[in-house]
């Protein structure tokens, strides 16, 4: 009987130890689960932040590409305008080669526009350019077109002749006809 009691006590002790160990392991599992949950939460936040950062990076890259494209377009437009000014400049002071620097090109364009402005002012002061003379030129051109149309087709000539007479009497009609011819309005030619 002593042996049975001893075995029962040993078995009770083993059960208690097993129960304590089981509780300890459960506590450790809960603690580790909590740690894992925290890490997973941080991972999710990091993923979200990464997506946001990537979107911001793409936006910045797109903006920089657009800025570079606009800068390139501005440079091309400047050099195009520079070459146009250079090709219409008849004086010997005209640059012989293309500008490699945008600022040099812009300075030349500015000088060329100032020269052209001075020429226009001088012509206006001398009476060579004026609203009345431009209107006369538009009416004269319309008369030439009307005369040609009349020679080619009698009905079209009558309609064209009527337009030509109306253009001579009515300034607005002359402007409209010149626009239809692709010449632009008389007021645009003056300025």
Coordinates of C-alpha atoms in Angstrom, one line a residue:
X1 CA 0.0 0.0 0.0
X2 CA 2.8 2.4 0.6
X3 CA 3.8 1.8 -2.9
X4 CA 0.4 2.6 -4.3
X5 CA 0.3 5.8 -2.2
X6 CA 3.7 6.7 -3.5
X7 CA 2.6 6.1 -7.0
X8 CA -0.6 8.2 -6.5
X9 CA 1.4 11.1 -5.1
X10 CA 3.9 10.8 -7.9
X11 CA 1.1 10.8 -10.4
X12 CA -0.5 13.8 -8.7
X13 CA 2.8 15.7 -8.8
X14 CA 3.3 14.8 -12.4
X15 CA -0.2 16.0 -13.2
X16 CA 0.4 19.3 -11.4
X17 CA 3.7 19.7 -13.2
X18 CA 2.1 18.9 -16.5
X19 CA -0.7 21.3 -15.8
X20 CA 1.7 24.1 -14.8
X21 CA 3.9 23.4 -17.9
X22 CA 0.7 23.4 -20.1
X23 CA -0.3 26.8 -18.6
X24 CA 3.2 28.2 -19.1
X25 CA 3.3 27.0 -22.7
X26 CA -0.1 28.5 -23.3
X27 CA 1.1 31.8 -21.9
X28 CA 4.2 31.7 -24.0
X29 CA 2.1 30.9 -27.1
X30 CA -0.2 33.9 -26.3
X31 CA 2.8 36.2 -25.8
X32 CA 4.3 35.0 -29.1
X33 CA 1.0 35.3 -30.9
X34 CA 0.7 38.9 -29.6
X35 CA 4.2 39.7 -30.8
X36 CA 3.4 38.1 -34.2
X37 CA 0.2 40.2 -34.4
X38 CA 2.2 43.3 -33.7
X39 CA 4.7 42.5 -36.4
X40 CA 2.0 41.7 -38.9
X41 CA 0.3 45.1 -38.1
X42 CA 3.6 46.9 -38.6
X43 CA 4.2 45.0 -41.8
X44 CA 0.7 46.1 -43.1
X45 CA 1.5 49.7 -42.2
X46 CA 4.8 49.4 -43.9
X47 CA 3.2 48.0 -47.1
X48 CA 0.6 50.9 -47.1
X49 CA 3.4 53.4 -46.6
X50 CA 5.4 51.8 -49.4
X51 CA 2.5 52.0 -51.8
X52 CA 2.0 55.7 -50.9
X53 CA 5.7 56.4 -51.3
X54 CA 5.8 54.7 -54.7
X55 CA 2.8 56.7 -55.9
X56 CA 4.5 59.9 -54.7
X57 CA 7.7 58.9 -56.4
X58 CA 5.9 58.2 -59.7
X59 CA 4.1 61.6 -59.4
X60 CA 7.5 63.3 -58.8
X61 CA 9.0 61.5 -61.8
X62 CA 6.1 62.4 -64.0
X63 CA 6.3 66.0 -62.9
X64 CA 10.1 66.1 -63.6
X65 CA 9.5 64.4 -67.0
X66 CA 6.9 67.0 -67.9
X67 CA 9.2 69.9 -66.7
X68 CA 12.0 68.5 -68.8
X69 CA 9.7 68.1 -71.8
X70 CA 8.4 71.7 -71.4
X71 CA 12.0 73.0 -71.1
X72 CA 13.0 71.1 -74.3
X73 CA 10.0 72.5 -76.1
X74 CA 10.8 76.0 -75.0
X75 CA 14.4 75.6 -76.1
X76 CA 13.3 74.3 -79.5
X77 CA 10.8 77.2 -79.9
X78 CA 13.5 79.7 -79.0
X79 CA 16.0 78.2 -81.5
X80 CA 13.2 78.1 -84.1
X81 CA 12.4 81.7 -83.6
X82 CA 16.1 82.6 -83.5
X83 CA 16.6 80.9 -86.9
X84 CA 13.6 82.6 -88.4
X85 CA 14.8 86.0 -87.2
X86 CA 18.3 85.2 -88.6
X87 CA 17.0 84.0 -91.9
X88 CA 14.9 87.3 -92.5
X89 CA 17.7 89.6 -91.3
X90 CA 19.3 91.0 -94.4
X91 CA 22.0 93.1 -92.7
X92 CA 25.6 91.9 -92.5
X93 CA 25.4 92.0 -88.7
X94 CA 23.3 88.9 -88.9
X95 CA 24.8 85.9 -87.0
X96 CA 26.4 83.4 -89.4
X97 CA 25.6 80.3 -87.4
X98 CA 23.1 78.9 -85.0
X99 CA 23.1 79.8 -81.4
X100 CA 24.1 77.1 -79.0
X101 CA 23.0 79.0 -75.9
X102 CA 19.4 79.9 -75.3
X103 CA 20.2 83.2 -73.7
X104 CA 22.2 84.3 -76.7
X105 CA 19.3 83.3 -79.0
X106 CA 16.9 85.2 -76.8
X107 CA 19.1 88.3 -76.8
X108 CA 19.3 88.2 -80.6
X109 CA 15.5 87.7 -80.9
X110 CA 14.9 90.7 -78.6
X111 CA 17.3 92.9 -80.7
X112 CA 15.6 91.8 -83.9
X113 CA 12.1 92.6 -82.5
X114 CA 13.4 96.0 -81.4
X115 CA 14.8 96.6 -84.9
X116 CA 11.5 95.6 -86.5
X117 CA 9.5 97.8 -84.1
X118 CA 11.7 100.8 -85.0
X119 CA 11.2 100.1 -88.7
X120 CA 7.4 99.9 -88.3
X121 CA 7.3 103.1 -86.2
X122 CA 9.4 104.9 -88.8
X123 CA 7.1 103.7 -91.6
X124 CA 4.0 104.8 -89.7
X125 CA 5.5 108.2 -89.0
X126 CA 6.2 108.6 -92.8
X127 CA 2.7 107.5 -93.6
X128 CA 3.8 104.3 -95.4
X129 CA 1.7 102.1 -93.1
X130 CA -1.7 103.2 -92.0
X131 CA -5.1 101.7 -91.5
X132 CA -6.6 103.6 -94.5
X133 CA -3.9 102.3 -96.9
X134 CA -4.3 98.7 -95.7
X135 CA -8.1 98.9 -96.2
X136 CA -7.5 100.2 -99.7
X137 CA -5.2 97.3 -100.4
X138 CA -7.8 94.8 -99.2
X139 CA -10.5 96.4 -101.4
X140 CA -8.1 96.5 -104.4
X141 CA -7.3 92.9 -103.9
X142 CA -10.9 92.0 -103.7
X143 CA -11.6 93.9 -106.9
X144 CA -8.9 91.9 -108.6
X145 CA -10.3 88.6 -107.4
X146 CA -13.8 89.7 -108.4
X147 CA -12.6 90.7 -111.9
X148 CA -11.0 87.3 -112.3
X149 CA -14.1 85.6 -111.2
X150 CA -16.3 87.6 -113.6
X151 CA -14.0 86.7 -116.5
X152 CA -14.3 83.0 -115.6
X153 CA -18.0 82.8 -114.7
X154 CA -20.7 85.4 -115.3
X155 CA -22.8 84.5 -112.3
X156 CA -19.9 84.3 -110.0
X157 CA -18.6 87.5 -111.4
X158 CA -21.8 89.3 -110.6
X159 CA -21.8 88.0 -107.0
X160 CA -18.1 88.8 -106.7
X161 CA -18.7 92.3 -108.1
X162 CA -21.4 92.9 -105.6
X163 CA -19.1 91.8 -102.9
X164 CA -16.3 94.0 -104.2
X165 CA -18.6 97.1 -104.2
X166 CA -19.9 96.3 -100.7
X167 CA -16.4 95.8 -99.5
X168 CA -15.5 99.3 -100.8
X169 CA -18.5 100.8 -99.0
X170 CA -18.5 98.8 -95.9
X171 CA -15.3 98.3 -93.9
X172 CA -16.6 95.2 -92.1
X173 CA -17.4 93.5 -95.4
X174 CA -13.8 94.2 -96.5
X175 CA -12.4 92.6 -93.4
X176 CA -14.6 89.5 -93.8
X177 CA -13.6 89.1 -97.4
X178 CA -9.9 89.4 -96.6
X179 CA -10.3 86.8 -93.9
X180 CA -12.1 84.5 -96.4
X181 CA -9.1 85.0 -98.7
X182 CA -6.7 83.9 -96.0
X183 CA -5.2 87.4 -95.6
X184 CA -6.3 88.0 -92.1
X185 CA -8.2 91.1 -91.0
X186 CA -7.0 94.6 -91.9
X187 CA -6.7 95.6 -88.3
X188 CA -4.2 92.7 -87.8
X189 CA -2.1 94.0 -90.7
X190 CA -1.9 97.4 -89.2
X191 CA -0.6 96.2 -85.9

